[in-house]
PDB file of C-alpha atoms in Angstrom:
ATOM      1  CA  MET A 107       0.000   0.000   0.000  1.00 79.00           C
ATOM      2  CA  GLY A 108       1.353   3.329  -1.041  1.00 93.00           C
ATOM      3  CA  ALA A 109       0.622   6.578  -2.789  1.00 95.00           C
ATOM      4  CA  GLY A 110       0.195   4.760  -6.113  1.00 96.00           C
ATOM      5  CA  ASP A 111      -2.557   2.624  -4.622  1.00 97.00           C
ATOM      6  CA  LEU A 112      -4.209   5.721  -3.164  1.00 97.00           C
ATOM      7  CA  SER A 113      -4.086   7.421  -6.555  1.00 97.00           C
ATOM      8  CA  ALA A 114      -5.659   4.364  -8.185  1.00 97.00           C
ATOM      9  CA  ALA A 115      -8.419   4.336  -5.550  1.00 97.00           C
ATOM     10  CA  LEU A 116      -9.065   8.045  -6.143  1.00 98.00           C
ATOM     11  CA  TRP A 117      -9.322   7.415  -9.893  1.00 98.00           C
ATOM     12  CA  GLN A 118     -11.861   4.656  -9.275  1.00 97.00           C
ATOM     13  CA  GLU A 119     -13.880   6.941  -7.050  1.00 97.00           C
ATOM     14  CA  ARG A 120     -13.734   9.744  -9.599  1.00 97.00           C
ATOM     15  CA  ARG A 121     -15.085   7.409 -12.288  1.00 98.00           C
ATOM     16  CA  GLN A 122     -17.986   6.420 -10.045  1.00 97.00           C
ATOM     17  CA  LEU A 123     -18.719  10.083  -9.282  1.00 97.00           C
ATOM     18  CA  GLU A 124     -18.776  10.788 -13.024  1.00 98.00           C
ATOM     19  CA  LEU A 125     -21.186   7.886 -13.486  1.00 98.00           C
ATOM     20  CA  LEU A 126     -23.345   9.290 -10.686  1.00 98.00           C
ATOM     21  CA  LEU A 127     -23.420  12.654 -12.435  1.00 98.00           C
ATOM     22  CA  PHE A 128     -24.432  10.935 -15.680  1.00 98.00           C
ATOM     23  CA  ARG A 129     -27.224   9.024 -13.925  1.00 98.00           C
ATOM     24  CA  LEU A 130     -28.536  12.210 -12.283  1.00 97.00           C
ATOM     25  CA  GLU A 131     -28.499  14.016 -15.609  1.00 97.00           C
ATOM     26  CA  SER A 132     -30.310  11.093 -17.257  1.00 97.00           C
ATOM     27  CA  GLN A 133     -32.931  11.182 -14.516  1.00 96.00           C
ATOM     28  CA  ARG A 134     -33.396  14.931 -14.972  1.00 97.00           C
ATOM     29  CA  LEU A 135     -33.849  14.558 -18.721  1.00 97.00           C
ATOM     30  CA  HIS A 136     -36.470  11.829 -18.299  1.00 96.00           C
ATOM     31  CA  VAL A 137     -38.414  13.791 -15.704  1.00 94.00           C
ATOM     32  CA  ALA A 138     -38.211  17.014 -17.728  1.00 94.00           C
ATOM     33  CA  ALA A 139     -39.520  15.129 -20.765  1.00 94.00           C
ATOM     34  CA  GLY A 140     -42.483  13.883 -18.733  1.00 89.00           C
ATOM     35  CA  ASN A 141     -41.251  10.284 -18.662  1.00 91.00           C
ATOM     36  CA  ILE A 142     -42.012   9.735 -14.984  1.00 89.00           C
ATOM     37  CA  HIS A 143     -42.864   6.125 -15.749  1.00 88.00           C
ATOM     38  CA  TRP A 144     -39.037   5.645 -15.894  1.00 94.00           C
ATOM     39  CA  LEU A 145     -38.519   7.221 -12.488  1.00 94.00           C
ATOM     40  CA  ALA A 146     -38.244   3.901 -10.648  1.00 94.00           C
ATOM     41  CA  PHE A 147     -35.509   2.802 -13.056  1.00 96.00           C
ATOM     42  CA  THR A 148     -33.563   6.056 -12.943  1.00 96.00           C
ATOM     43  CA  ALA A 149     -33.748   6.113  -9.139  1.00 96.00           C
ATOM     44  CA  SER A 150     -32.457   2.525  -9.016  1.00 96.00           C
ATOM     45  CA  GLU A 151     -29.560   3.422 -11.306  1.00 97.00           C
ATOM     46  CA  VAL A 152     -28.601   6.362  -9.084  1.00 97.00           C
ATOM     47  CA  GLU A 153     -28.887   4.171  -6.001  1.00 96.00           C
ATOM     48  CA  ASP A 154     -26.682   1.470  -7.556  1.00 97.00           C
ATOM     49  CA  VAL A 155     -23.918   3.996  -8.167  1.00 97.00           C
ATOM     50  CA  LEU A 156     -24.275   5.351  -4.630  1.00 97.00           C
ATOM     51  CA  ASP A 157     -23.877   1.814  -3.283  1.00 96.00           C
ATOM     52  CA  ARG A 158     -20.734   1.265  -5.371  1.00 96.00           C
ATOM     53  CA  LEU A 159     -19.404   4.612  -4.164  1.00 96.00           C
ATOM     54  CA  GLY A 160     -19.666   3.344  -0.605  1.00 94.00           C
ATOM     55  CA  PHE A 161     -17.272   0.506  -1.455  1.00 95.00           C
ATOM     56  CA  GLU A 162     -14.955   2.868  -3.348  1.00 95.00           C
ATOM     57  CA  ALA A 163     -14.874   5.213  -0.338  1.00 95.00           C
ATOM     58  CA  LEU A 164     -13.933   2.314   1.918  1.00 95.00           C
ATOM     59  CA  ALA A 165     -11.082   1.314  -0.401  1.00 95.00           C
ATOM     60  CA  ARG A 166      -9.908   4.923  -0.575  1.00 96.00           C
ATOM     61  CA  ASN A 167     -10.000   5.260   3.213  1.00 96.00           C
ATOM     62  CA  VAL A 168      -7.856   2.149   3.634  1.00 96.00           C
ATOM     63  CA  GLU A 169      -5.281   3.379   1.122  1.00 97.00           C
ATOM     64  CA  SER A 170      -5.379   6.927   2.462  1.00 97.00           C
ATOM     65  CA  GLY A 171      -4.882   5.739   6.042  1.00 97.00           C
ATOM     66  CA  ALA A 172      -1.872   3.677   5.013  1.00 97.00           C
ATOM     67  CA  VAL A 173      -0.284   6.601   3.161  1.00 97.00           C
ATOM     68  CA  ALA A 174      -1.046   8.953   6.041  1.00 97.00           C
ATOM     69  CA  GLY A 175       0.716   6.603   8.435  1.00 96.00           C
ATOM     70  CA  LYS A 176       3.797   6.430   6.207  1.00 96.00           C
ATOM     71  CA  TRP A 177       3.864  10.219   5.947  1.00 97.00           C
ATOM     72  CA  GLY A 178       3.497  10.784   9.702  1.00 96.00           C
ATOM     73  CA  LEU A 179      -0.164  11.812   9.737  1.00 97.00           C
ATOM     74  CA  PRO A 180      -3.184  10.379  11.548  1.00 97.00           C
ATOM     75  CA  ALA A 181      -5.160   7.800   9.567  1.00 95.00           C
ATOM     76  CA  GLN A 182      -8.080  10.236   9.165  1.00 95.00           C
ATOM     77  CA  ALA A 183      -5.949  12.857   7.395  1.00 97.00           C
ATOM     78  CA  THR A 184      -7.681  14.820   4.680  1.00 97.00           C
ATOM     79  CA  LEU A 185      -6.457  14.949   1.112  1.00 97.00           C
ATOM     80  CA  VAL A 186      -5.335  18.561   1.682  1.00 97.00           C
ATOM     81  CA  GLU A 187      -3.240  17.373   4.651  1.00 97.00           C
ATOM     82  CA  LEU A 188      -1.783  14.533   2.604  1.00 98.00           C
ATOM     83  CA  ILE A 189      -0.769  16.948  -0.144  1.00 97.00           C
ATOM     84  CA  ALA A 190       0.891  19.250   2.393  1.00 96.00           C
ATOM     85  CA  SER A 191       2.825  16.345   3.929  1.00 96.00           C
ATOM     86  CA  ALA A 192       3.755  14.522   0.726  1.00 96.00           C
ATOM     87  CA  PRO A 193       7.464  13.950   0.201  1.00 94.00           C
ATOM     88  CA  LEU A 194       9.286  15.762  -2.566  1.00 93.00           C
ATOM     89  CA  GLY A 195       8.585  14.251  -5.941  1.00 94.00           C
ATOM     90  CA  PRO A 196       5.499  13.759  -8.070  1.00 96.00           C
ATOM     91  CA  TRP A 197       2.963  13.002  -5.325  1.00 97.00           C
ATOM     92  CA  PRO A 198       2.010  16.545  -4.297  1.00 97.00           C
ATOM     93  CA  ALA A 199       1.109  17.395  -7.917  1.00 97.00           C
ATOM     94  CA  ILE A 200      -0.687  14.085  -8.553  1.00 97.00           C
ATOM     95  CA  LEU A 201      -2.748  14.366  -5.379  1.00 98.00           C
ATOM     96  CA  GLN A 202      -3.486  18.035  -6.116  1.00 97.00           C
ATOM     97  CA  GLU A 203      -4.843  16.979  -9.506  1.00 98.00           C
ATOM     98  CA  HIS A 204      -7.140  14.502  -7.746  1.00 98.00           C
ATOM     99  CA  LEU A 205      -8.214  17.192  -5.282  1.00 98.00           C
ATOM    100  CA  ASP A 206      -9.054  19.632  -8.076  1.00 98.00           C
ATOM    101  CA  GLY A 207     -10.915  16.976 -10.071  1.00 97.00           C
ATOM    102  CA  LEU A 208     -12.888  15.812  -7.051  1.00 97.00           C
ATOM    103  CA  ARG A 209     -13.805  19.363  -6.075  1.00 96.00           C
ATOM    104  CA  ASP A 210     -15.089  19.984  -9.589  1.00 97.00           C
ATOM    105  CA  LEU A 211     -17.108  16.766  -9.600  1.00 96.00           C
ATOM    106  CA  LEU A 212     -18.626  17.487  -6.189  1.00 96.00           C
ATOM    107  CA  ALA A 213     -19.666  20.971  -7.284  1.00 95.00           C
ATOM    108  CA  ARG A 214     -21.297  19.552 -10.410  1.00 97.00           C
ATOM    109  CA  LEU A 215     -22.970  16.798  -8.392  1.00 96.00           C
ATOM    110  CA  GLY A 216     -24.303  19.340  -5.919  1.00 95.00           C
ATOM    111  CA  HIS A 217     -25.814  21.358  -8.747  1.00 97.00           C
ATOM    112  CA  ALA A 218     -27.294  18.269 -10.441  1.00 97.00           C
ATOM    113  CA  ALA A 219     -28.775  16.964  -7.195  1.00 96.00           C
ATOM    114  CA  SER A 220     -30.273  20.357  -6.396  1.00 96.00           C
ATOM    115  CA  THR A 221     -31.759  20.660  -9.879  1.00 97.00           C
ATOM    116  CA  ASN A 222     -33.226  17.168  -9.704  1.00 96.00           C
ATOM    117  CA  ASP A 223     -34.605  17.795  -6.233  1.00 96.00           C
ATOM    118  CA  GLU A 224     -36.395  20.942  -7.416  1.00 96.00           C
ATOM    119  CA  LEU A 225     -37.707  19.216 -10.523  1.00 95.00           C
ATOM    120  CA  LEU A 226     -38.958  16.182  -8.599  1.00 94.00           C
ATOM    121  CA  ARG A 227     -40.643  18.347  -5.956  1.00 92.00           C
ATOM    122  CA  SER A 228     -42.374  20.324  -8.698  1.00 93.00           C
ATOM    123  CA  LEU A 229     -44.040  17.241 -10.176  1.00 88.00           C
ATOM    124  CA  GLU A 230     -47.779  17.364  -9.775  1.00 77.00           C
ATOM    125  CA  LEU A 231     -49.753  14.195  -9.576  1.00 71.00           C
ATOM    126  CA  PRO A 232     -53.017  14.078 -11.451  1.00 64.00           C
ATOM    127  CA  ALA A 233     -56.142  14.180  -9.328  1.00 65.00           C
ATOM    128  CA  GLY A 234     -56.716  10.967  -7.431  1.00 65.00           C
ATOM    129  CA  PRO A 235     -58.654   8.467  -9.511  1.00 64.00           C
ATOM    130  CA  SER A 236     -61.819   6.881  -8.218  1.00 70.00           C
ATOM    131  CA  ASP A 237     -61.172   3.329  -9.404  1.00 72.00           C
ATOM    132  CA  PRO A 238     -58.902   1.007  -7.364  1.00 71.00           C
ATOM    133  CA  ALA A 239     -56.472   0.299 -10.234  1.00 68.00           C
ATOM    134  CA  GLY A 240     -56.030   4.004 -10.928  1.00 71.00           C
ATOM    135  CA  LEU A 241     -55.517   4.674  -7.242  1.00 76.00           C
ATOM    136  CA  LEU A 242     -52.811   2.020  -7.127  1.00 76.00           C
ATOM    137  CA  ASP A 243     -51.023   3.644 -10.087  1.00 77.00           C
ATOM    138  CA  HIS A 244     -51.379   7.046  -8.425  1.00 76.00           C
ATOM    139  CA  LEU A 245     -49.824   5.744  -5.188  1.00 82.00           C
ATOM    140  CA  ALA A 246     -47.016   4.014  -7.090  1.00 83.00           C
ATOM    141  CA  ILE A 247     -46.085   7.232  -8.882  1.00 85.00           C
ATOM    142  CA  ALA A 248     -46.148   9.174  -5.612  1.00 87.00           C
ATOM    143  CA  GLY A 249     -43.962   6.505  -3.996  1.00 90.00           C
ATOM    144  CA  ASN A 250     -41.508   6.592  -6.900  1.00 91.00           C
ATOM    145  CA  ILE A 251     -41.215  10.352  -6.615  1.00 92.00           C
ATOM    146  CA  GLU A 252     -40.532  10.153  -2.860  1.00 93.00           C
ATOM    147  CA  ARG A 253     -37.946   7.403  -3.364  1.00 94.00           C
ATOM    148  CA  ALA A 254     -36.225   9.369  -6.131  1.00 95.00           C
ATOM    149  CA  LEU A 255     -36.119  12.445  -3.888  1.00 94.00           C
ATOM    150  CA  ALA A 256     -34.571  10.504  -1.011  1.00 94.00           C
ATOM    151  CA  ILE A 257     -31.937   8.920  -3.252  1.00 95.00           C
ATOM    152  CA  THR A 258     -31.140  12.193  -5.018  1.00 93.00           C
ATOM    153  CA  ARG A 259     -30.493  13.890  -1.683  1.00 91.00           C
ATOM    154  CA  ARG A 260     -27.792  11.287  -0.948  1.00 91.00           C
ATOM    155  CA  ALA A 261     -25.900  12.225  -4.121  1.00 92.00           C
ATOM    156  CA  THR A 262     -24.086  15.272  -2.713  1.00 90.00           C
ATOM    157  CA  GLN A 263     -21.365  13.104  -1.106  1.00 90.00           C
ATOM    158  CA  PRO A 264     -20.729  15.041   2.132  1.00 89.00           C
ATOM    159  CA  LEU A 265     -18.214  12.461   3.376  1.00 89.00           C
ATOM    160  CA  MET A 266     -16.108  12.977   0.269  1.00 93.00           C
ATOM    161  CA  ALA A 267     -16.229  16.730   0.845  1.00 92.00           C
ATOM    162  CA  LYS A 268     -14.980  16.147   4.386  1.00 93.00           C
ATOM    163  CA  TYR A 269     -12.145  13.949   3.111  1.00 95.00           C
ATOM    164  CA  LEU A 270     -11.055  16.678   0.717  1.00 95.00           C
ATOM    165  CA  GLY A 271     -10.409  18.930   3.707  1.00 90.00           C
ATOM    166  CA  ASP A 272     -12.772  21.745   2.917  1.00 70.00           C
ATOM    167  CA  ASP A 273     -16.391  22.365   2.038  1.00 54.00           C
ATOM    168  CA  ALA A 274     -16.025  21.284  -1.590  1.00 41.00           C
ATOM    169  CA  ASN A 275     -19.752  21.655  -2.262  1.00 42.00           C
ATOM    170  CA  SER A 276     -19.574  25.418  -1.829  1.00 39.00           C
ATOM    171  CA  ARG A 277     -17.117  25.874  -4.705  1.00 38.00           C
TER     172      ARG A 277
END
């Protein structure tokens, strides 16, 4: 375990964050086009990426803790702290590139999640039907909207922002 392994873990996490951004944008396009019948699928796709991101974050934390220990820092060191303590050579620049890329992705994810949240909250359900089958469809759509909202709100990645060492979502 070393800085190379940490860099590889950060690349993996960046790819998953890009996929999350793509899934959020796909969800927004479907909702904006009135395709709310796809909402259950788009929410599941976002949730799948969020689940994979949890595993990527764990791998990154293991690698980061090992590098921090080698560089004389506590295991919970932020990426900013790692950059500041990196030995002379290529690692400060490589880790800074990851920091900049992750900050950019988190800002874009924050915007996408906010946009999707507003769009989902603005959806209006048609008046409640009087027949049981129509009522069931009505309740399913309402449930899909609530699920999509809950999942979308998880997309801002506050733990990643904390790892970066600053409030990356405000940039």
